[in-house]
DNA sequence: GTACGAGGTTGATATGGATCAATTTGGACG
DNA sequence: CGTCCAAATTGATCCATATCAACCTCGTAC
């Protein structure tokens, strides 16, 4: 079943983790240079999806986690009634599918927001490997824990914060994720539509639109379509913290 | 550093996982009978907390995960401004602290809602053990994934559902968790105050109170204080699904 | 170039639940 | 058994955001 290792390693189509520019963000982050090829042996690299295509589908058998290599991914849950709830956005270097590691099927649907390439980690092989590599296991725990925290953070945003606070928080989150990749933290292009933002943040599209223009009028951002420029990061941070400040009497 | 194993195993104060009534819910669930003592070797059992006492505190060093043995626990995040956000309720057999496995400190504060006993799993030893026991590792992934899903579910509830739907969902969640423990799924005592429910569900206390009385008037439940009886489980399920139904045109 | 449709913006109105305020209940304790 | 304080309930009002409706913008296809 397993392909001969030399073939995979030498295949020009299979770019290696060694050469990947995201190796300081992705799973290789937790792996010694020497052990990197053990990770390379299980990863299936280079799958490419066009905008709108599904990487995986809720209720199909869970097989793999996916690392975003380029592009971006939206995950969402479809309820019985056909309503969509966006649960997350994933950018290069981030791992998708961690919420599916219980149960037989994927817990959500993952859709490419633009032309996107991913690396696939078959879950059985990944579990086998983490069993042998304590640092990689540790890193998996770390990532999953992080995702729990992110989700709690989102729940908090949804239950306690105003529309402005939610949107400021999202912009700043994206900003810092661009920064991690050594891209401009103040000048970027939103990978998702207003609709997705609204759904993710529990708002109506109209509200998202209004807040964008309000921020623009206040000189906090400049936005045309999906192109965004953060003009006053500090002010945005103040917006997100305003809520908790008020709580402090 | 490690105590002599025979002493621990024979100590009358250290009840064993073998004898624990929750062994089919808790971590032992994933462990072969034969291997159970390896788990027993690392667990520190029997710590007891009174109502209101902290099991651990946000921003103190993260050392252990805790399994609830009896009683119940509330976890919450305290924001800079002192605002509390309840992130979860934990019942016997459930594992607390999974959200803290990234970072040096606990990600939230865990507080006993009543007199509560817990089993402590020092994280370093637990990680070491899961590295040696594939099924236990698999179970950890399963639990963490489950918690991500729960949190997404909560986010969904918060962003899309009405007060009635949220409260019906919480009641049903508690119901099924009592049922897993072979307790009555229709007749139980809420471990948490209305305040905690409100905070958890992103509502005002007054709203929670109103919904409880409304449900009562509709004959869905009977509630006096923390004592709750679910009179019409099906109707409650309908309430939680009503939203998604509407979405289906 | 023009037509088309999806995505985005703007305006007017409605509403669920927050907030403020008052009262009641219940449990802990002397 | 009464006192006291926190928790819970009930009522009245207000507001942020949803909803409904109209319009605009831009990319794509012909």
Coordinates of C-alpha atoms (C1' of nucleotides) in Angstrom, one line a residue:
Chain A
X1 CA 0.0 0.0 0.0
X2 CA 2.7 2.5 1.0
X3 CA 4.6 3.8 -2.0
X4 CA 8.4 3.2 -2.1
X5 CA 9.9 6.1 -0.2
X6 CA 12.7 6.9 -2.6
X7 CA 10.1 7.6 -5.4
X8 CA 8.1 9.9 -3.3
X9 CA 11.1 11.7 -2.0
X10 CA 12.5 12.3 -5.5
X11 CA 9.3 13.0 -7.3
X12 CA 9.4 16.6 -8.5
X13 CA 5.6 16.8 -8.0
X14 CA 6.0 16.2 -4.2
X15 CA 7.5 19.3 -2.8
X16 CA 9.1 18.4 0.6
X17 CA 8.4 19.9 4.0
X18 CA 12.1 20.8 3.9
X19 CA 11.6 23.2 1.1
X20 CA 8.2 24.5 2.2
X21 CA 8.2 28.2 3.2
X22 CA 5.6 27.4 5.9
X23 CA 7.7 24.9 7.8
X24 CA 8.0 27.4 10.6
X25 CA 4.2 27.6 11.0
X26 CA 2.8 24.2 10.0
X27 CA 3.4 20.8 11.6
X28 CA 7.1 20.8 10.8
X29 CA 7.4 23.5 13.4
X30 CA 7.4 20.8 16.0
X31 CA 9.7 18.4 14.3
X32 CA 13.5 18.2 14.4
X33 CA 15.3 18.7 11.0
X34 CA 16.4 15.1 11.2
X35 CA 12.9 13.7 11.7
X36 CA 11.3 15.8 9.0
X37 CA 11.3 13.1 6.4
X38 CA 9.2 10.9 8.7
X39 CA 6.5 13.6 8.3
X40 CA 7.2 13.8 4.6
X41 CA 6.6 10.1 4.3
X42 CA 3.0 10.4 5.4
X43 CA 2.0 13.6 3.8
X44 CA 0.3 13.8 0.4
X45 CA 1.3 17.1 -1.0
X46 CA 0.1 19.5 -3.6
X47 CA -3.6 18.9 -4.0
X48 CA -5.2 22.0 -5.5
X49 CA -8.7 23.2 -5.3
X50 CA -10.4 26.0 -7.2
X51 CA -12.5 28.6 -5.5
X52 CA -15.7 27.1 -4.3
X53 CA -14.6 23.5 -4.4
X54 CA -15.0 21.4 -1.3
X55 CA -11.8 20.0 0.3
X56 CA -14.1 17.7 2.3
X57 CA -17.7 17.4 3.1
X58 CA -19.6 17.1 6.3
X59 CA -20.9 13.6 6.7
X60 CA -18.4 12.0 4.4
X61 CA -15.9 9.6 6.1
X62 CA -13.2 11.3 8.0
X63 CA -9.8 10.4 6.6
X64 CA -7.4 13.2 6.8
X65 CA -6.4 16.6 8.2
X66 CA -5.3 19.2 5.8
X67 CA -2.7 21.9 6.1
X68 CA -3.3 25.0 4.0
X69 CA -0.3 25.6 1.7
X70 CA -1.6 28.6 -0.2
X71 CA -5.0 30.2 -0.6
X72 CA -7.6 30.0 2.2
X73 CA -10.4 27.8 3.4
X74 CA -13.8 28.4 5.1
X75 CA -15.3 25.7 7.3
X76 CA -19.0 25.6 8.1
X77 CA -21.6 23.4 9.6
X78 CA -24.9 22.9 7.7
X79 CA -27.8 22.3 9.9
X80 CA -30.7 20.0 9.2
X81 CA -32.7 22.9 7.9
X82 CA -29.9 23.8 5.4
X83 CA -28.8 26.8 7.4
X84 CA -25.0 27.5 7.2
X85 CA -22.9 28.4 10.2
X86 CA -19.3 29.4 9.3
X87 CA -17.1 28.0 12.1
X88 CA -13.7 29.2 10.9
X89 CA -11.3 30.6 8.3
X90 CA -8.0 28.9 7.7
X91 CA -4.9 30.5 6.2
X92 CA -1.6 29.1 5.0
X93 CA 0.2 27.1 7.7
X94 CA -3.0 26.3 9.6
X95 CA -4.4 22.8 10.0
X96 CA -8.0 22.0 9.1
X97 CA -10.0 19.1 10.3
X98 CA -9.1 18.9 14.0
X99 CA -12.7 19.1 15.0
X100 CA -13.4 15.9 13.1
X101 CA -11.2 13.6 15.1
X102 CA -14.1 12.2 17.0
X103 CA -16.8 10.5 14.9
X104 CA -16.7 8.7 11.7
X105 CA -17.4 11.6 9.4
X106 CA -16.1 15.1 9.1
X107 CA -17.8 17.5 11.5
X108 CA -18.0 20.3 9.0
X109 CA -17.6 21.2 5.3
X110 CA -14.4 22.8 4.1
X111 CA -14.6 25.0 1.0
X112 CA -11.8 26.8 -0.8
X113 CA -12.3 30.5 -0.7
X114 CA -9.9 31.0 -3.6
X115 CA -7.5 28.8 -5.6
X116 CA -6.0 26.8 -2.7
X117 CA -3.4 24.1 -2.3
X118 CA -3.3 21.8 0.7
X119 CA -1.2 19.1 2.1
X120 CA -3.1 16.0 3.3
X121 CA -2.2 14.1 6.4
X122 CA -4.0 10.8 6.6
X123 CA -5.2 10.6 10.1
X124 CA -4.2 7.0 10.8
X125 CA -0.7 7.6 9.7
X126 CA -0.6 10.9 11.6
X127 CA -1.7 9.2 14.8
X128 CA 0.8 6.5 14.4
X129 CA 3.5 9.1 13.9
X130 CA 2.5 11.2 16.8
X131 CA 2.7 8.1 18.9
X132 CA 6.3 7.8 18.0
X133 CA 7.3 11.4 18.1
X134 CA 6.5 13.1 21.5
X135 CA 7.1 16.6 20.3
X136 CA 4.7 16.1 17.4
X137 CA 2.1 14.7 19.7
X138 CA 2.6 17.6 22.0
X139 CA 2.2 19.9 19.1
X140 CA -1.1 18.2 18.1
X141 CA -2.4 18.7 21.6
X142 CA -1.2 22.3 21.4
X143 CA -3.1 22.9 18.1
X144 CA -6.3 21.3 19.2
X145 CA -6.2 23.2 22.5
X146 CA -5.6 26.4 20.6
X147 CA -8.7 25.6 18.5
X148 CA -10.8 25.1 21.6
X149 CA -9.6 28.5 22.9
X150 CA -10.3 30.2 19.6
X151 CA -13.8 28.8 19.6
X152 CA -14.3 30.0 23.1
X153 CA -13.1 33.3 22.1
X154 CA -15.6 33.4 19.3
X155 CA -18.4 32.3 21.6
X156 CA -17.4 35.2 23.8
X157 CA -17.4 37.6 21.0
X158 CA -20.8 36.4 19.9
X159 CA -22.4 36.5 23.3
X160 CA -21.0 39.7 24.7
X161 CA -19.7 42.1 22.0
X162 CA -21.3 44.6 19.7
X163 CA -21.1 44.4 15.9
X164 CA -18.2 46.9 15.8
X165 CA -16.3 44.9 18.4
X166 CA -16.7 41.7 16.5
X167 CA -15.6 43.1 13.2
X168 CA -12.6 44.9 14.7
X169 CA -11.6 41.6 16.4
X170 CA -11.8 39.8 13.1
X171 CA -9.8 42.4 11.2
X172 CA -7.1 42.3 13.9
X173 CA -7.1 38.5 13.9
X174 CA -6.5 38.4 10.1
X175 CA -3.9 41.1 10.5
X176 CA -1.8 39.1 12.9
X177 CA -2.2 36.0 10.8
X178 CA -0.9 37.9 7.8
X179 CA 1.9 39.2 9.9
X180 CA 3.0 35.7 11.0
X181 CA 3.5 35.0 7.4
X182 CA 5.7 38.1 6.9
X183 CA 3.0 39.8 4.9
X184 CA 1.7 43.3 5.5
X185 CA -0.4 43.4 8.7
X186 CA -2.1 46.6 7.6
X187 CA -2.7 46.0 3.9
X188 CA -4.3 42.9 2.8
X189 CA -7.1 41.4 0.8
X190 CA -10.0 39.7 2.6
X191 CA -10.3 36.1 1.4
X192 CA -14.0 35.9 2.3
X193 CA -17.2 37.6 1.2
X194 CA -19.1 40.0 3.4
X195 CA -21.7 37.2 3.7
X196 CA -19.2 34.8 5.2
X197 CA -18.0 37.5 7.7
X198 CA -21.6 38.2 8.7
X199 CA -22.4 34.5 9.1
X200 CA -19.2 33.8 11.1
X201 CA -19.8 36.8 13.4
X202 CA -23.5 36.2 13.9
X203 CA -24.5 39.4 12.1
X204 CA -26.6 40.4 9.1
X205 CA -24.7 41.3 6.0
X206 CA -26.2 44.7 6.1
X207 CA -24.7 45.3 9.5
X208 CA -21.3 44.2 8.4
X209 CA -21.5 46.6 5.5
X210 CA -22.6 49.4 7.7
X211 CA -19.8 48.9 10.2
X212 CA -17.2 48.8 7.4
X213 CA -18.4 52.2 6.2
X214 CA -18.6 53.5 9.8
X215 CA -15.0 52.4 10.4
X216 CA -14.0 54.0 7.1
X217 CA -15.7 57.3 8.0
X218 CA -13.9 57.3 11.4
X219 CA -10.6 56.8 9.6
X220 CA -9.9 53.5 11.2
X221 CA -9.7 51.6 7.9
X222 CA -9.9 52.1 4.2
X223 CA -11.8 49.4 2.3
X224 CA -12.8 48.9 -1.3
X225 CA -14.4 45.6 -1.9
X226 CA -12.2 43.0 -0.4
X227 CA -9.1 45.2 -0.3
X228 CA -8.6 46.5 3.2
X229 CA -6.1 48.8 4.7
X230 CA -5.9 49.2 8.5
X231 CA -5.2 52.9 9.1
X232 CA -5.4 52.9 12.9
X233 CA -4.6 49.6 14.4
X234 CA -4.5 51.0 17.9
X235 CA -7.9 52.5 17.6
X236 CA -9.2 49.1 16.4
X237 CA -7.6 47.4 19.4
X238 CA -9.4 50.0 21.6
X239 CA -12.7 49.1 20.0
X240 CA -12.2 45.4 20.8
X241 CA -11.3 46.2 24.3
X242 CA -13.9 48.8 24.9
X243 CA -16.3 46.2 26.1
X244 CA -14.1 44.8 28.8
X245 CA -13.1 48.2 29.8
X246 CA -16.6 49.2 30.5
X247 CA -17.0 46.1 32.7
X248 CA -14.2 47.5 34.9
X249 CA -15.9 50.0 37.1
Chain B
X1 CA 10.2 12.1 42.7
X2 CA 7.8 9.4 41.8
X3 CA 6.4 7.6 44.8
X4 CA 6.9 3.9 45.1
X5 CA 4.2 2.3 43.1
X6 CA 3.3 -0.4 45.6
X7 CA 2.5 2.2 48.3
X8 CA 0.2 4.1 46.0
X9 CA -1.5 1.0 44.7
X10 CA -2.2 -0.3 48.2
X11 CA -3.1 2.9 49.8
X12 CA -6.7 2.9 50.9
X13 CA -7.0 6.6 50.2
X14 CA -6.2 6.0 46.5
X15 CA -9.3 4.5 45.0
X16 CA -8.5 2.8 41.8
X17 CA -9.9 3.3 38.3
X18 CA -10.8 -0.4 38.5
X19 CA -13.3 0.3 41.1
X20 CA -14.5 3.6 39.8
X21 CA -18.2 3.7 38.7
X22 CA -17.3 6.2 36.0
X23 CA -14.7 3.9 34.3
X24 CA -17.0 3.6 31.3
X25 CA -17.2 7.4 30.8
X26 CA -13.8 8.7 31.8
X27 CA -10.3 8.0 30.4
X28 CA -10.4 4.3 31.4
X29 CA -13.0 4.0 28.7
X30 CA -10.2 3.8 26.2
X31 CA -7.9 1.6 28.2
X32 CA -7.7 -2.2 28.2
X33 CA -8.5 -3.8 31.6
X34 CA -4.9 -5.0 31.7
X35 CA -3.4 -1.6 31.1
X36 CA -5.6 0.2 33.6
X37 CA -3.0 0.2 36.2
X38 CA -0.7 2.3 34.0
X39 CA -3.3 5.0 34.2
X40 CA -3.7 4.5 37.9
X41 CA 0.0 5.0 38.3
X42 CA -0.2 8.6 37.1
X43 CA -3.5 9.7 38.5
X44 CA -3.8 11.5 41.7
X45 CA -7.2 10.7 43.0
X46 CA -9.6 12.0 45.5
X47 CA -9.1 15.7 45.8
X48 CA -12.2 17.4 47.1
X49 CA -13.4 20.9 46.7
X50 CA -16.2 22.7 48.4
X51 CA -18.7 24.8 46.5
X52 CA -17.1 27.9 45.1
X53 CA -13.6 26.7 45.5
X54 CA -11.2 26.9 42.5
X55 CA -9.9 23.7 41.0
X56 CA -7.5 25.9 39.0
X57 CA -7.1 29.5 38.1
X58 CA -6.6 31.3 34.8
X59 CA -3.0 32.5 34.6
X60 CA -1.5 30.0 37.1
X61 CA 0.9 27.5 35.6
X62 CA -0.8 24.7 33.7
X63 CA 0.1 21.3 35.3
X64 CA -2.8 18.9 35.1
X65 CA -6.1 18.0 33.5
X66 CA -8.9 17.0 35.9
X67 CA -11.6 14.4 35.6
X68 CA -14.8 15.1 37.5
X69 CA -15.5 12.2 39.9
X70 CA -18.6 13.7 41.6
X71 CA -20.2 17.1 41.8
X72 CA -19.8 19.6 38.9
X73 CA -17.5 22.3 37.7
X74 CA -17.9 25.6 35.8
X75 CA -15.2 26.9 33.7
X76 CA -15.0 30.6 32.7
X77 CA -12.7 33.1 31.2
X78 CA -12.2 36.4 33.0
X79 CA -11.5 39.3 30.6
X80 CA -9.1 42.2 31.3
X81 CA -12.0 44.2 32.4
X82 CA -13.2 41.7 34.9
X83 CA -16.1 40.4 32.9
X84 CA -16.8 36.7 33.2
X85 CA -17.6 34.4 30.3
X86 CA -18.7 30.9 31.3
X87 CA -17.2 28.5 28.7
X88 CA -18.6 25.2 30.0
X89 CA -20.1 23.0 32.6
X90 CA -18.5 19.7 33.5
X91 CA -20.2 16.7 35.0
X92 CA -18.9 13.4 36.4
X93 CA -16.8 11.5 33.9
X94 CA -15.9 14.6 31.9
X95 CA -12.3 15.9 31.6
X96 CA -11.5 19.6 32.4
X97 CA -8.5 21.5 31.2
X98 CA -8.2 20.4 27.6
X99 CA -8.3 24.0 26.4
X100 CA -5.2 24.7 28.4
X101 CA -2.8 22.4 26.6
X102 CA -1.3 25.2 24.7
X103 CA 0.4 27.9 26.7
X104 CA 2.1 28.0 30.0
X105 CA -1.0 28.8 32.1
X106 CA -4.5 27.6 32.4
X107 CA -6.8 29.2 29.7
X108 CA -9.7 29.5 32.1
X109 CA -10.7 29.3 35.7
X110 CA -12.5 26.1 37.0
X111 CA -14.8 26.5 40.0
X112 CA -16.7 23.8 41.9
X113 CA -20.4 24.4 41.6
X114 CA -21.1 22.1 44.5
X115 CA -19.0 19.8 46.7
X116 CA -16.9 18.2 44.0
X117 CA -14.2 15.5 43.9
X118 CA -11.8 15.2 41.0
X119 CA -9.0 13.0 39.7
X120 CA -5.9 14.8 38.7
X121 CA -3.8 13.8 35.6
X122 CA -0.4 15.6 35.6
X123 CA 0.0 16.6 32.0
X124 CA 3.5 15.6 31.5
X125 CA 2.8 12.1 32.7
X126 CA -0.4 11.9 30.7
X127 CA 1.4 12.9 27.5
X128 CA 4.1 10.4 28.2
X129 CA 1.5 7.7 28.7
X130 CA -0.5 8.6 25.6
X131 CA 2.7 8.3 23.6
X132 CA 2.9 4.7 24.8
X133 CA -0.8 3.8 24.5
X134 CA -2.2 4.4 21.0
X135 CA -5.8 3.9 22.1
X136 CA -5.4 6.4 24.9
X137 CA -3.8 8.9 22.5
X138 CA -6.7 8.3 20.2
X139 CA -9.1 9.0 22.9
X140 CA -7.5 12.2 23.9
X141 CA -7.7 13.4 20.3
X142 CA -11.4 12.3 20.4
X143 CA -12.1 14.2 23.5
X144 CA -10.4 17.4 22.3
X145 CA -12.1 17.2 19.0
X146 CA -15.4 16.7 20.8
X147 CA -14.7 19.8 22.8
X148 CA -14.0 21.8 19.7
X149 CA -17.3 20.6 18.3
X150 CA -19.2 21.5 21.5
X151 CA -17.7 24.9 21.4
X152 CA -18.7 25.4 17.7
X153 CA -22.2 24.2 18.7
X154 CA -22.3 26.8 21.4
X155 CA -21.1 29.5 19.0
X156 CA -23.9 28.5 16.6
X157 CA -26.5 28.6 19.4
X158 CA -25.2 32.1 20.4
X159 CA -25.2 33.5 16.9
X160 CA -28.3 32.1 15.4
X161 CA -30.8 31.0 18.0
X162 CA -33.4 32.7 20.2
X163 CA -33.4 32.7 24.0
X164 CA -35.9 29.8 24.0
X165 CA -33.9 27.7 21.7
X166 CA -30.7 28.2 23.6
X167 CA -32.3 27.2 26.9
X168 CA -34.1 24.2 25.5
X169 CA -30.8 23.1 24.0
X170 CA -29.0 23.4 27.4
X171 CA -31.7 21.5 29.2
X172 CA -31.5 18.7 26.6
X173 CA -27.8 18.6 26.8
X174 CA -27.9 18.2 30.6
X175 CA -30.6 15.7 30.2
X176 CA -28.5 13.4 28.0
X177 CA -25.5 13.8 30.2
X178 CA -27.5 12.6 33.2
X179 CA -28.8 9.8 31.1
X180 CA -25.3 8.6 30.3
X181 CA -24.7 8.3 34.0
X182 CA -27.9 6.2 34.3
X183 CA -29.7 8.9 36.1
X184 CA -33.1 10.2 35.3
X185 CA -33.0 12.2 32.1
X186 CA -36.2 14.0 32.9
X187 CA -35.8 14.8 36.6
X188 CA -32.7 16.4 37.8
X189 CA -31.3 19.3 39.7
X190 CA -29.4 22.0 37.9
X191 CA -25.9 22.3 39.3
X192 CA -25.6 26.0 38.3
X193 CA -27.3 29.2 39.1
X194 CA -29.5 31.1 36.7
X195 CA -26.8 33.6 36.5
X196 CA -24.3 31.0 35.1
X197 CA -26.9 29.8 32.6
X198 CA -27.5 33.3 31.4
X199 CA -23.8 34.0 31.1
X200 CA -23.1 30.8 29.3
X201 CA -25.9 31.3 26.9
X202 CA -25.2 35.0 26.3
X203 CA -28.5 36.1 27.8
X204 CA -29.6 38.3 30.7
X205 CA -30.6 36.6 33.9
X206 CA -34.1 38.1 33.5
X207 CA -34.5 36.5 30.1
X208 CA -33.5 33.1 31.5
X209 CA -36.0 33.5 34.2
X210 CA -38.8 34.5 31.8
X211 CA -38.1 31.6 29.5
X212 CA -38.2 29.2 32.4
X213 CA -41.7 30.4 33.4
X214 CA -42.8 30.5 29.8
X215 CA -41.7 26.9 29.3
X216 CA -43.5 26.1 32.5
X217 CA -46.7 27.7 31.4
X218 CA -46.6 25.8 28.1
X219 CA -46.3 22.6 30.1
X220 CA -42.8 21.8 28.7
X221 CA -41.1 21.7 32.1
X222 CA -41.8 22.0 35.8
X223 CA -39.2 24.0 37.6
X224 CA -38.8 25.1 41.2
X225 CA -35.5 26.7 41.9
X226 CA -32.8 24.3 40.6
X227 CA -35.1 21.3 40.5
X228 CA -36.2 20.7 37.0
X229 CA -38.6 18.1 35.5
X230 CA -38.8 17.8 31.7
X231 CA -42.4 17.1 31.0
X232 CA -42.3 17.1 27.2
X233 CA -38.9 16.3 25.8
X234 CA -40.2 16.0 22.3
X235 CA -41.6 19.5 22.4
X236 CA -38.2 20.8 23.7
X237 CA -36.5 19.1 20.9
X238 CA -38.9 20.8 18.5
X239 CA -38.0 24.1 20.1
X240 CA -34.3 23.6 19.4
X241 CA -34.9 22.5 15.9
X242 CA -37.5 25.1 15.1
X243 CA -34.9 27.5 13.9
X244 CA -33.3 25.2 11.4
X245 CA -36.8 24.1 10.2
X246 CA -37.6 27.6 9.4
X247 CA -34.5 27.9 7.3
X248 CA -35.7 25.0 5.2
X249 CA -38.1 26.6 2.8
Chain C
dG1 C1' -20.2 47.7 -26.1
dT2 C1' -24.3 45.9 -23.5
dA3 C1' -26.8 42.7 -20.6
dC4 C1' -26.9 40.1 -16.6
dG5 C1' -26.5 38.5 -11.9
dA6 C1' -24.1 38.2 -7.7
dG7 C1' -22.3 40.7 -4.2
dG8 C1' -22.4 45.0 -1.7
dT9 C1' -24.3 49.3 0.1
dT10 C1' -27.8 52.4 2.0
dG11 C1' -32.3 53.6 4.0
dA12 C1' -36.7 52.8 6.9
dT13 C1' -38.9 50.1 10.1
dA14 C1' -39.8 46.3 13.5
dT15 C1' -38.5 43.5 17.4
dG16 C1' -36.1 40.3 20.7
dG17 C1' -33.9 40.8 24.5
dA18 C1' -31.1 44.1 27.4
dT19 C1' -31.6 47.2 30.9
dC20 C1' -33.6 49.5 34.9
dA21 C1' -36.5 49.1 38.8
dA22 C1' -39.3 46.8 42.2
dT23 C1' -40.6 42.7 44.6
dT24 C1' -40.5 37.9 46.1
dT25 C1' -38.3 33.7 47.5
dG26 C1' -35.2 30.9 49.8
dG27 C1' -31.4 29.3 52.3
dA28 C1' -27.7 30.2 55.9
dC29 C1' -27.1 31.6 60.4
dG30 C1' -27.4 33.6 65.0
Chain D
dC1 C1' -37.9 31.5 64.7
dG2 C1' -36.8 35.7 62.9
dT3 C1' -33.0 38.2 60.3
dC4 C1' -30.4 39.0 56.4
dC5 C1' -28.5 38.7 51.9
dA6 C1' -28.2 36.6 47.5
dA7 C1' -30.8 34.6 44.0
dA8 C1' -34.9 34.6 41.3
dT9 C1' -38.9 36.6 39.4
dT10 C1' -41.9 40.1 37.3
dG11 C1' -42.9 44.5 35.0
dA12 C1' -41.9 48.7 32.0
dT13 C1' -39.0 50.8 28.8
dC14 C1' -35.3 51.2 25.4
dC15 C1' -31.9 50.1 21.9
dA16 C1' -28.9 47.5 18.8
dT17 C1' -29.4 45.0 15.2
dA18 C1' -32.5 42.2 12.2
dT19 C1' -35.4 42.6 8.5
dC20 C1' -37.5 44.4 4.4
dA21 C1' -36.8 47.0 0.4
dA22 C1' -34.4 49.6 -3.0
dC23 C1' -30.4 50.6 -5.4
dC24 C1' -25.6 50.4 -6.8
dT25 C1' -21.2 48.2 -8.5
dC26 C1' -18.4 45.3 -10.8
dG27 C1' -17.0 41.3 -13.1
dT28 C1' -18.3 38.1 -16.8
dA29 C1' -20.3 36.5 -21.0
dC30 C1' -22.0 37.4 -25.3

